[in-house]
mmCIF file of C-alpha atoms in Angstrom:
data_model
loop_
_atom_site.group_PDB
_atom_site.id
_atom_site.type_symbol
_atom_site.label_atom_id
_atom_site.label_comp_id
_atom_site.label_asym_id
_atom_site.label_seq_id
_atom_site.Cartn_x
_atom_site.Cartn_y
_atom_site.Cartn_z
ATOM 1 C CA MET A 1 -21.116 25.806 41.129
ATOM 2 C CA VAL A 2 -19.153 24.412 38.198
ATOM 3 C CA VAL A 3 -15.528 23.338 38.641
ATOM 4 C CA ILE A 4 -13.533 22.559 35.503
ATOM 5 C CA PHE A 5 -9.909 21.848 34.643
ATOM 6 C CA VAL A 6 -8.286 23.526 31.671
ATOM 7 C CA VAL A 7 -5.046 22.414 30.043
ATOM 8 C CA ILE A 8 -3.365 24.385 27.300
ATOM 9 C CA LYS A 9 -1.706 21.612 25.339
ATOM 10 C CA GLY A 10 2.002 21.615 25.931
ATOM 11 C CA SER A 11 2.050 24.286 28.639
ATOM 12 C CA ARG A 12 -0.162 25.735 31.406
ATOM 13 C CA LYS A 13 -2.889 24.198 33.591
ATOM 14 C CA PHE A 14 -5.797 25.981 35.294
ATOM 15 C CA LYS A 15 -8.681 25.168 37.613
ATOM 16 C CA ILE A 16 -11.790 27.327 37.310
ATOM 17 C CA ASN A 17 -14.655 27.598 39.853
ATOM 18 C CA LYS A 18 -17.603 29.540 38.556
ATOM 19 C CA GLU A 19 -21.321 29.663 38.151
ATOM 20 C CA LYS A 20 -22.779 28.269 34.924
ATOM 21 C CA MET A 21 -20.590 29.165 31.959
ATOM 22 C CA LYS A 22 -19.899 28.535 28.295
ATOM 23 C CA ILE A 23 -16.585 27.695 26.613
ATOM 24 C CA GLY A 24 -16.403 31.303 25.352
ATOM 25 C CA ASP A 25 -16.561 32.468 29.014
ATOM 26 C CA VAL A 26 -13.594 30.210 29.841
ATOM 27 C CA PHE A 27 -11.577 31.969 27.124
ATOM 28 C CA ARG A 28 -12.554 35.357 28.549
ATOM 29 C CA GLU A 29 -11.773 34.209 32.103
ATOM 30 C CA LEU A 30 -8.258 33.193 31.036
ATOM 31 C CA GLY A 31 -7.742 36.231 28.795
ATOM 32 C CA LEU A 32 -7.327 34.048 25.682
ATOM 33 C CA ASN A 33 -8.346 34.721 22.098
ATOM 34 C CA VAL A 34 -10.883 32.237 20.627
ATOM 35 C CA GLU A 35 -9.069 32.602 17.297
ATOM 36 C CA GLU A 36 -5.934 31.018 18.769
ATOM 37 C CA TYR A 37 -7.163 27.747 20.318
ATOM 38 C CA ILE A 38 -9.412 24.809 19.447
ATOM 39 C CA PRO A 39 -11.277 23.650 22.587
ATOM 40 C CA VAL A 40 -11.556 19.891 23.182
ATOM 41 C CA SER A 41 -13.793 18.818 26.068
ATOM 42 C CA ASN A 42 -13.365 15.278 27.389
ATOM 43 C CA GLY A 43 -11.952 14.194 24.007
ATOM 44 C CA ASN A 44 -14.511 15.938 21.752
ATOM 45 C CA ILE A 45 -13.978 19.161 19.823
ATOM 46 C CA VAL A 46 -16.513 21.726 21.055
ATOM 47 C CA THR A 47 -17.444 25.284 20.110
ATOM 48 C CA GLU A 48 -17.314 28.504 22.091
ATOM 49 C CA HIS A 49 -21.127 28.302 22.438
ATOM 50 C CA ASP A 50 -21.146 24.967 24.287
ATOM 51 C CA GLU A 51 -21.742 24.958 28.023
ATOM 52 C CA VAL A 52 -19.217 23.431 30.394
ATOM 53 C CA LYS A 53 -20.290 20.849 32.952
ATOM 54 C CA ASP A 54 -18.985 20.252 36.446
ATOM 55 C CA GLY A 55 -15.778 18.170 36.343
ATOM 56 C CA ASP A 56 -15.076 18.739 32.640
ATOM 57 C CA LEU A 57 -11.508 18.522 31.412
ATOM 58 C CA LEU A 58 -11.024 21.150 28.730
ATOM 59 C CA THR A 59 -7.891 20.951 26.569
ATOM 60 C CA LEU A 60 -7.054 23.939 24.405
ATOM 61 C CA TYR A 61 -5.100 23.114 21.247
ATOM 62 C CA PRO A 62 -3.036 26.099 20.094
ATOM 63 C CA VAL A 63 -3.774 27.087 16.509
ATOM 64 C CA VAL A 64 -0.525 28.993 16.340
ATOM 65 C CA SER A 65 2.502 26.781 16.113
ATOM 66 C CA GLY A 66 5.786 26.376 14.371
ATOM 67 C CA GLY A 67 7.918 29.343 13.450
ATOM 68 C CA MET B 1 -24.956 21.697 23.040
ATOM 69 C CA ALA B 2 -24.458 23.655 19.824
ATOM 70 C CA LYS B 3 -25.953 21.902 16.796
ATOM 71 C CA CYS B 4 -24.883 21.754 13.151
ATOM 72 C CA SER B 5 -26.666 24.359 11.002
ATOM 73 C CA PHE B 6 -27.124 21.743 8.251
ATOM 74 C CA CYS B 7 -28.149 18.499 9.979
ATOM 75 C CA ASN B 8 -28.709 19.010 13.712
ATOM 76 C CA ARG B 9 -25.768 16.806 14.779
ATOM 77 C CA ARG B 10 -23.367 18.012 17.506
ATOM 78 C CA ALA B 11 -21.328 20.967 16.195
ATOM 79 C CA ILE B 12 -17.518 20.881 16.319
ATOM 80 C CA PHE B 13 -16.803 24.092 14.433
ATOM 81 C CA TYR B 14 -18.318 27.549 14.503
ATOM 82 C CA SER B 15 -17.604 30.122 11.818
ATOM 83 C CA ARG B 16 -17.641 33.567 13.375
ATOM 84 C CA VAL B 17 -17.651 34.966 9.830
ATOM 85 C CA ASN B 18 -21.051 33.651 8.732
ATOM 86 C CA GLY B 19 -22.508 32.440 12.058
ATOM 87 C CA LYS B 20 -22.814 28.811 10.852
ATOM 88 C CA PHE B 21 -22.181 25.704 12.972
ATOM 89 C CA PHE B 22 -20.655 22.549 11.441
ATOM 90 C CA CYS B 23 -20.721 18.935 12.648
ATOM 91 C CA GLU B 24 -17.690 16.767 11.829
ATOM 92 C CA LYS B 25 -19.201 15.496 8.557
ATOM 93 C CA HIS B 26 -20.223 18.922 7.308
ATOM 94 C CA PHE B 27 -16.975 20.534 8.444
ATOM 95 C CA LEU B 28 -14.943 18.011 6.400
ATOM 96 C CA LYS B 29 -17.248 18.534 3.431
ATOM 97 C CA TYR B 30 -16.814 22.314 3.697
ATOM 98 C CA PHE B 31 -13.024 21.934 4.072
ATOM 99 C CA ASP B 32 -12.796 19.608 1.050
ATOM 100 C CA ARG B 33 -14.939 21.908 -1.099
ATOM 101 C CA LYS B 34 -12.800 24.935 -0.256
ATOM 102 C CA VAL B 35 -9.490 23.210 -1.020
ATOM 103 C CA ARG B 36 -10.757 21.659 -4.267
ATOM 104 C CA ARG B 37 -12.092 25.048 -5.354
ATOM 105 C CA THR B 38 -8.632 26.604 -4.786
ATOM 106 C CA ILE B 39 -6.888 23.773 -6.674
ATOM 107 C CA ARG B 40 -9.285 24.192 -9.611
ATOM 108 C CA LYS B 41 -9.351 27.991 -9.630
ATOM 109 C CA TYR B 42 -5.566 28.336 -9.815
ATOM 110 C CA HIS B 43 -4.947 25.248 -12.006
ATOM 111 C CA MET B 44 -2.594 23.810 -9.410
ATOM 112 C CA PHE B 45 -2.418 20.240 -10.676
ATOM 113 C CA GLY B 46 -2.704 18.537 -14.048
ATOM 114 C CA LYS B 47 -3.866 14.987 -14.764
ATOM 115 C CA ASN B 48 -0.421 13.489 -14.308
ATOM 116 C CA GLU B 49 1.687 14.925 -11.515
ATOM 117 C CA THR B 50 4.288 13.840 -9.013
ATOM 118 C CA ILE B 51 3.319 16.081 -6.110
ATOM 119 C CA VAL B 52 6.029 16.529 -3.486
ATOM 120 C CA VAL B 53 4.516 17.845 -0.250
ATOM 121 C CA ALA B 54 6.867 19.970 1.854
ATOM 122 C CA VAL B 55 6.319 18.709 5.405
ATOM 123 C CA SER B 56 7.622 20.224 8.622
ATOM 124 C CA GLY B 57 5.973 17.547 10.752
ATOM 125 C CA GLY B 58 3.571 20.150 12.197
ATOM 126 C CA LYS B 59 -0.219 20.037 11.989
ATOM 127 C CA ASP B 60 -0.640 22.064 8.763
ATOM 128 C CA SER B 61 1.821 20.199 6.579
ATOM 129 C CA LEU B 62 0.744 16.778 7.888
ATOM 130 C CA SER B 63 -2.849 17.775 7.151
ATOM 131 C CA LEU B 64 -1.883 18.717 3.586
ATOM 132 C CA LEU B 65 -0.045 15.425 3.095
ATOM 133 C CA HIS B 66 -3.051 13.537 4.487
ATOM 134 C CA TYR B 67 -5.572 15.531 2.433
ATOM 135 C CA LEU B 68 -3.694 15.226 -0.900
ATOM 136 C CA SER B 69 -2.983 11.566 -0.304
ATOM 137 C CA LYS B 70 -6.740 10.931 0.131
ATOM 138 C CA LEU B 71 -7.619 13.155 -2.846
ATOM 139 C CA SER B 72 -5.091 11.306 -5.033
ATOM 140 C CA LYS B 73 -7.199 8.139 -4.689
ATOM 141 C CA ARG B 74 -9.631 9.917 -7.036
ATOM 142 C CA ALA B 75 -6.812 11.072 -9.381
ATOM 143 C CA PRO B 76 -5.037 8.003 -10.777
ATOM 144 C CA GLY B 77 -2.321 10.097 -12.476
ATOM 145 C CA TRP B 78 -1.080 11.619 -9.220
ATOM 146 C CA ILE B 79 1.828 10.350 -7.131
ATOM 147 C CA ILE B 80 2.207 11.921 -3.680
ATOM 148 C CA LYS B 81 5.588 12.105 -1.891
ATOM 149 C CA GLY B 82 6.655 13.720 1.386
ATOM 150 C CA LEU B 83 9.793 15.825 1.915
ATOM 151 C CA LEU B 84 10.972 17.025 5.323
ATOM 152 C CA ILE B 85 13.835 19.463 5.844
ATOM 153 C CA ASP B 86 15.513 19.063 9.228
ATOM 154 C CA GLU B 87 17.143 22.413 10.022
ATOM 155 C CA GLY B 88 18.710 21.154 13.213
ATOM 156 C CA ILE B 89 17.049 23.112 16.035
ATOM 157 C CA ALA B 90 17.730 21.345 19.327
ATOM 158 C CA GLY B 91 14.563 20.181 21.107
ATOM 159 C CA TYR B 92 12.216 21.147 18.268
ATOM 160 C CA ARG B 93 12.281 19.265 14.980
ATOM 161 C CA GLU B 94 13.122 15.820 16.420
ATOM 162 C CA HIS B 95 9.655 15.646 18.047
ATOM 163 C CA LEU B 96 8.047 16.152 14.666
ATOM 164 C CA ILE B 97 10.136 13.763 12.553
ATOM 165 C CA GLY B 98 8.667 10.643 14.205
ATOM 166 C CA LYS B 99 5.126 11.821 13.506
ATOM 167 C CA PHE B 100 6.078 12.512 9.859
ATOM 168 C CA ILE B 101 7.494 9.004 9.334
ATOM 169 C CA LYS B 102 4.499 7.396 11.063
ATOM 170 C CA THR B 103 2.026 9.362 8.914
ATOM 171 C CA CYS B 104 3.889 8.539 5.671
ATOM 172 C CA ASN B 105 3.872 4.846 6.574
ATOM 173 C CA GLU B 106 0.152 4.898 7.425
ATOM 174 C CA LEU B 107 -0.667 6.674 4.165
ATOM 175 C CA ASP B 108 1.793 4.496 2.227
ATOM 176 C CA VAL B 109 3.574 7.589 0.929
ATOM 177 C CA GLU B 110 7.236 7.627 -0.133
ATOM 178 C CA TYR B 111 9.297 10.175 1.805
ATOM 179 C CA LYS B 112 12.709 11.778 2.174
ATOM 180 C CA ILE B 113 14.375 13.636 5.054
ATOM 181 C CA VAL B 114 17.224 16.058 4.325
ATOM 182 C CA SER B 115 19.160 17.989 6.968
ATOM 183 C CA PHE B 116 21.038 21.322 6.895
ATOM 184 C CA LYS B 117 23.885 19.503 8.637
ATOM 185 C CA GLU B 118 24.426 16.956 5.895
ATOM 186 C CA GLU B 119 23.809 19.452 3.080
ATOM 187 C CA PHE B 120 25.711 22.496 4.386
ATOM 188 C CA GLY B 121 27.893 20.934 7.098
ATOM 189 C CA TYR B 122 26.168 22.965 9.846
ATOM 190 C CA SER B 123 22.845 22.792 11.690
ATOM 191 C CA LEU B 124 20.696 25.957 11.981
ATOM 192 C CA ASP B 125 21.733 26.330 15.640
ATOM 193 C CA GLU B 126 25.401 26.313 14.534
ATOM 194 C CA ILE B 127 24.690 28.705 11.663
ATOM 195 C CA VAL B 128 22.923 31.176 13.995
ATOM 196 C CA LYS B 129 25.872 31.014 16.407
ATOM 197 C CA LYS B 130 28.343 31.566 13.575
ATOM 198 C CA GLY B 131 26.325 34.526 12.246
ATOM 199 C CA LYS B 132 26.332 36.154 15.701
ATOM 200 C CA GLN B 133 30.075 35.701 16.088
ATOM 201 C CA LEU B 134 30.617 37.322 12.684
ATOM 202 C CA GLY B 135 28.244 40.181 13.538
ATOM 203 C CA LEU B 136 25.887 39.432 10.623
ATOM 204 C CA PRO B 137 22.583 41.348 10.799
ATOM 205 C CA TYR B 138 20.230 38.423 10.068
ATOM 206 C CA LEU B 139 17.525 36.859 12.251
ATOM 207 C CA PRO B 140 17.466 33.019 12.517
ATOM 208 C CA CYS B 141 14.340 32.958 10.313
ATOM 209 C CA THR B 142 16.327 34.511 7.434
ATOM 210 C CA TYR B 143 18.884 31.672 7.331
ATOM 211 C CA CYS B 144 16.149 29.084 7.892
ATOM 212 C CA GLY B 145 13.867 30.464 5.156
ATOM 213 C CA VAL B 146 16.562 30.872 2.512
ATOM 214 C CA PHE B 147 18.236 27.498 3.081
ATOM 215 C CA ARG B 148 14.938 25.674 3.411
ATOM 216 C CA ARG B 149 13.554 27.084 0.118
ATOM 217 C CA TYR B 150 16.838 26.203 -1.600
ATOM 218 C CA LEU B 151 16.674 22.588 -0.389
ATOM 219 C CA LEU B 152 12.944 22.185 -1.065
ATOM 220 C CA ASN B 153 13.433 23.062 -4.729
ATOM 221 C CA LYS B 154 16.592 20.992 -5.190
ATOM 222 C CA GLU B 155 15.372 17.910 -3.348
ATOM 223 C CA SER B 156 11.842 17.866 -4.773
ATOM 224 C CA ARG B 157 13.374 17.991 -8.249
ATOM 225 C CA GLU B 158 15.674 15.092 -7.375
ATOM 226 C CA MET B 159 12.631 13.154 -6.097
ATOM 227 C CA GLY B 160 11.070 13.497 -9.572
ATOM 228 C CA GLY B 161 8.564 16.130 -8.440
ATOM 229 C CA THR B 162 6.656 18.047 -11.105
ATOM 230 C CA VAL B 163 5.105 20.324 -8.488
ATOM 231 C CA LEU B 164 5.938 21.237 -4.886
ATOM 232 C CA ALA B 165 2.942 21.713 -2.556
ATOM 233 C CA THR B 166 3.434 23.744 0.605
ATOM 234 C CA ALA B 167 0.968 24.007 3.496
ATOM 235 C CA HIS B 168 0.893 27.818 3.681
ATOM 236 C CA ASN B 169 -2.601 28.661 4.875
ATOM 237 C CA LEU B 170 -4.641 31.872 4.728
ATOM 238 C CA ASP B 171 -3.113 33.129 7.988
ATOM 239 C CA ASP B 172 0.464 32.553 6.753
ATOM 240 C CA VAL B 173 -0.282 34.299 3.475
ATOM 241 C CA ILE B 174 -1.873 37.436 4.963
ATOM 242 C CA GLN B 175 0.884 37.695 7.604
ATOM 243 C CA THR B 176 3.487 37.702 4.806
ATOM 244 C CA PHE B 177 1.367 40.200 2.859
ATOM 245 C CA LEU B 178 1.155 42.622 5.790
ATOM 246 C CA MET B 179 4.838 42.205 6.699
ATOM 247 C CA ASN B 180 5.852 43.068 3.146
ATOM 248 C CA ILE B 181 3.516 46.071 2.967
ATOM 249 C CA LEU B 182 4.988 47.400 6.211
ATOM 250 C CA ASN B 183 8.490 46.928 4.789
ATOM 251 C CA ASN B 184 7.494 48.410 1.408
ATOM 252 C CA ASN B 185 8.544 45.190 -0.379
ATOM 253 C CA TRP B 186 6.007 45.143 -3.222
ATOM 254 C CA ASP B 187 8.169 42.932 -5.428
ATOM 255 C CA ARG B 188 7.876 40.288 -2.712
ATOM 256 C CA VAL B 189 4.113 40.799 -2.432
ATOM 257 C CA ALA B 190 3.973 39.988 -6.153
ATOM 258 C CA ARG B 191 5.432 36.552 -5.370
ATOM 259 C CA ILE B 192 3.085 35.393 -2.563
ATOM 260 C CA GLY B 193 0.192 34.227 -4.700
ATOM 261 C CA PRO B 194 -1.285 30.696 -4.613
ATOM 262 C CA VAL B 195 0.947 29.482 -7.467
ATOM 263 C CA SER B 196 4.522 30.417 -8.294
ATOM 264 C CA GLY B 197 3.685 31.466 -11.853
ATOM 265 C CA VAL B 198 5.283 30.484 -15.088
ATOM 266 C CA ILE B 199 8.980 30.149 -14.488
ATOM 267 C CA THR B 200 10.734 28.247 -17.221
ATOM 268 C CA HIS B 201 14.076 27.461 -15.581
ATOM 269 C CA VAL B 202 14.782 23.786 -16.133
ATOM 270 C CA ARG B 203 15.773 23.282 -12.472
ATOM 271 C CA PHE B 204 12.817 25.143 -10.940
ATOM 272 C CA VAL B 205 9.927 23.111 -9.540
ATOM 273 C CA ARG B 206 6.569 24.898 -9.680
ATOM 274 C CA ARG B 207 5.171 25.698 -6.209
ATOM 275 C CA VAL B 208 1.516 25.710 -5.137
ATOM 276 C CA LYS B 209 -0.423 26.463 -1.928
ATOM 277 C CA PRO B 210 -3.608 24.338 -1.809
ATOM 278 C CA PHE B 211 -4.502 25.775 1.662
ATOM 279 C CA PHE B 212 -4.342 29.386 0.370
ATOM 280 C CA ASP B 213 -8.019 29.930 1.285
ATOM 281 C CA ILE B 214 -8.068 27.868 4.506
ATOM 282 C CA LEU B 215 -7.816 29.485 7.958
ATOM 283 C CA GLU B 216 -5.200 28.097 10.335
ATOM 284 C CA LYS B 217 -8.078 27.412 12.728
ATOM 285 C CA GLU B 218 -9.562 25.112 10.066
ATOM 286 C CA THR B 219 -6.319 23.214 9.357
ATOM 287 C CA THR B 220 -5.927 22.743 13.121
ATOM 288 C CA THR B 221 -9.452 21.314 13.388
ATOM 289 C CA TYR B 222 -8.728 18.984 10.420
ATOM 290 C CA SER B 223 -5.500 17.826 12.106
ATOM 291 C CA ILE B 224 -7.217 17.079 15.439
ATOM 292 C CA LEU B 225 -10.001 15.134 13.679
ATOM 293 C CA HIS B 226 -7.399 12.953 11.911
ATOM 294 C CA SER B 227 -5.042 12.576 14.900
ATOM 295 C CA LEU B 228 -2.330 14.546 13.085
ATOM 296 C CA TYR B 229 -1.849 17.206 15.759
ATOM 297 C CA PRO B 230 1.652 16.815 17.281
ATOM 298 C CA ASP B 231 1.707 14.994 20.619
ATOM 299 C CA LYS B 232 4.029 17.640 21.971
ATOM 300 C CA ASN B 233 3.165 21.120 20.829
ATOM 301 C CA VAL B 234 6.671 22.519 20.861
ATOM 302 C CA GLU B 235 7.128 25.956 19.430
ATOM 303 C CA CYS B 236 10.187 26.864 17.371
ATOM 304 C CA PRO B 237 12.484 28.579 19.918
ATOM 305 C CA TYR B 238 13.373 31.245 17.347
ATOM 306 C CA ALA B 239 9.725 32.126 16.540
ATOM 307 C CA PRO B 240 9.215 34.839 19.215
ATOM 308 C CA LEU B 241 12.201 36.707 17.741
ATOM 309 C CA SER B 242 10.497 37.108 14.394
ATOM 310 C CA PHE B 243 8.495 40.038 13.062
ATOM 311 C CA ARG B 244 5.825 37.502 12.019
ATOM 312 C CA TRP B 245 5.142 36.744 15.688
ATOM 313 C CA TYR B 246 3.816 40.272 16.333
ATOM 314 C CA ILE B 247 1.914 40.457 13.066
ATOM 315 C CA ARG B 248 0.186 37.131 13.794
ATOM 316 C CA LYS B 249 -0.924 38.306 17.229
ATOM 317 C CA PHE B 250 -2.144 41.608 15.779
ATOM 318 C CA LEU B 251 -4.182 39.878 13.047
ATOM 319 C CA ASN B 252 -5.741 37.400 15.495
ATOM 320 C CA ASP B 253 -6.793 40.238 17.815
ATOM 321 C CA LEU B 254 -8.221 42.108 14.850
ATOM 322 C CA GLU B 255 -10.148 39.023 13.667
ATOM 323 C CA MET B 256 -11.635 38.505 17.133
ATOM 324 C CA ARG B 257 -13.022 42.039 17.103
ATOM 325 C CA ASN B 258 -13.961 42.048 13.401
ATOM 326 C CA PRO B 259 -14.786 38.512 12.196
ATOM 327 C CA GLY B 260 -14.004 38.211 8.487
ATOM 328 C CA ILE B 261 -11.125 40.694 8.403
ATOM 329 C CA LYS B 262 -8.689 37.908 7.450
ATOM 330 C CA TYR B 263 -10.729 37.004 4.361
ATOM 331 C CA SER B 264 -10.915 40.710 3.456
ATOM 332 C CA LEU B 265 -7.144 40.988 3.635
ATOM 333 C CA LEU B 266 -6.736 37.873 1.474
ATOM 334 C CA ASN B 267 -9.147 39.330 -1.084
ATOM 335 C CA SER B 268 -7.140 42.560 -1.058
ATOM 336 C CA LEU B 269 -4.043 40.524 -1.846
ATOM 337 C CA VAL B 270 -5.736 38.680 -4.721
ATOM 338 C CA GLU B 271 -6.942 42.026 -6.084
ATOM 339 C CA VAL B 272 -3.542 43.668 -5.900
ATOM 340 C CA LEU B 273 -1.648 40.625 -7.273
ATOM 341 C CA SER B 274 -3.053 41.079 -10.763
ATOM 342 C CA LEU B 275 -1.890 44.714 -10.761
ATOM 343 C CA LEU B 276 1.531 43.907 -9.342
ATOM 344 C CA ARG B 277 2.186 41.115 -11.804
ATOM 345 C CA GLU B 278 2.107 43.707 -14.569
ATOM 346 C CA LYS B 279 4.769 45.768 -12.843
ATOM 347 C CA TYR B 280 6.934 42.940 -11.478
ATOM 348 C CA ARG B 281 6.828 40.461 -14.330
ATOM 349 C CA GLU B 282 8.551 37.221 -13.441
ATOM 350 C CA SER B 283 11.493 37.194 -15.753
ATOM 351 C CA ASP B 284 13.249 33.962 -16.628
ATOM 352 C CA LEU B 285 15.418 32.879 -13.764
ATOM 353 C CA LYS B 286 19.179 32.908 -14.074
ATOM 354 C CA THR B 287 21.449 30.066 -12.989
ATOM 355 C CA CYS B 288 23.566 30.619 -9.873
ATOM 356 C CA LYS B 289 27.165 30.621 -11.032
ATOM 357 C CA ILE B 290 28.279 28.908 -7.814
ATOM 358 C CA CYS B 291 25.792 26.064 -7.248
ATOM 359 C CA GLY B 292 23.910 25.924 -10.558
ATOM 360 C CA GLU B 293 20.485 26.260 -8.898
ATOM 361 C CA PRO B 294 17.825 28.747 -10.145
ATOM 362 C CA SER B 295 18.390 32.297 -8.947
ATOM 363 C CA SER B 296 17.103 35.798 -9.631
ATOM 364 C CA GLN B 297 20.663 37.163 -9.319
ATOM 365 C CA GLU B 298 24.071 35.999 -10.600
ATOM 366 C CA VAL B 299 24.597 34.261 -7.251
ATOM 367 C CA CYS B 300 21.628 32.761 -5.348
ATOM 368 C CA ARG B 301 20.750 33.922 -1.821
ATOM 369 C CA ALA B 302 21.745 30.591 -0.282
ATOM 370 C CA CYS B 303 25.255 30.883 -1.745
ATOM 371 C CA MET B 304 25.453 34.583 -0.759
ATOM 372 C CA LEU B 305 24.589 33.715 2.847
ATOM 373 C CA ARG B 306 26.987 30.774 2.865
ATOM 374 C CA ARG B 307 29.725 33.056 1.580
ATOM 375 C CA GLU B 308 29.026 35.611 4.332
ATOM 376 C CA LEU B 309 29.056 32.844 6.929
ATOM 377 C CA GLY B 310 32.331 31.483 5.544
ATOM 378 C CA ILE B 311 30.843 28.031 4.960
ATOM 379 C CA LEU B 312 30.847 27.897 1.158
#
């Protein structure tokens, strides 16, 4: 079982418990579009193909901003 | 761990368009090559230029300021300056101004901050309120866009700018393209190219978009890599009211299902621009008879709006 914490910078927080998963699965789990966020795991930018590890803190940086 | 398609290092960026992975080094190389190609292709800058970068304090414009400042080290005839327009939106712009000043100081770039309040006597919040009370039909983005463009031209000229660089990226450009198609505004489509064209008015500063071919996802990655991403990601409170908001969401959903559709739309724009420029030739600009700034009509849009708002 993998437990990770996800923060969307500047707004919501989530906790996800799941079997083995990739960053792309986290997006699907939360109903988010991979085109709209840059995932940063424990301080490093990662891609949708990277796997998440137990205890990871994933911060999603919104691509869309401003007006 | 996903690896770079070029060197086997840890990947930080994946292009869903061509299936390639990029490590930090190769991503920055790719980014630099794309921007330089755009600058060259559209003859954006000459050997000697004072480039005023229009900065909102957000990730895209800070990235452009950072990128051009670094590039100027290889172009001895270039001077880079930063210009920020503070519209006066409570709880929004003030977060970004500090980051702008800090970045300018770190890059050793001269800057200027101009506000709607000091220039027009009213902040955007006050203007929006006034417009509502008067029953004017405009969205906040109309006032903001018109007054901001007016000030960017006037102030960059007063800063000695020979060219004004804005951080409009590929996403911004195709959103504007689609919005104008849906509104049947082809004359406006003719004006959204990467350079403003040859306009000879003595008070008009040429405008260029060096990020014309760069996805917003790529400017965001560049900003995170250089610690330029705002500490507080505060959205403009007026943004969800705009037509652009829906178009942006629609295009992002489309891109997720059909990777590459954004580039296709940009290419469609480039294709149609050459045809439209024949039909909507940029005539010499007139001079606004109220403020003396360049205008396509007898009175510029900023003065027209100010007149309607009763603040002229």
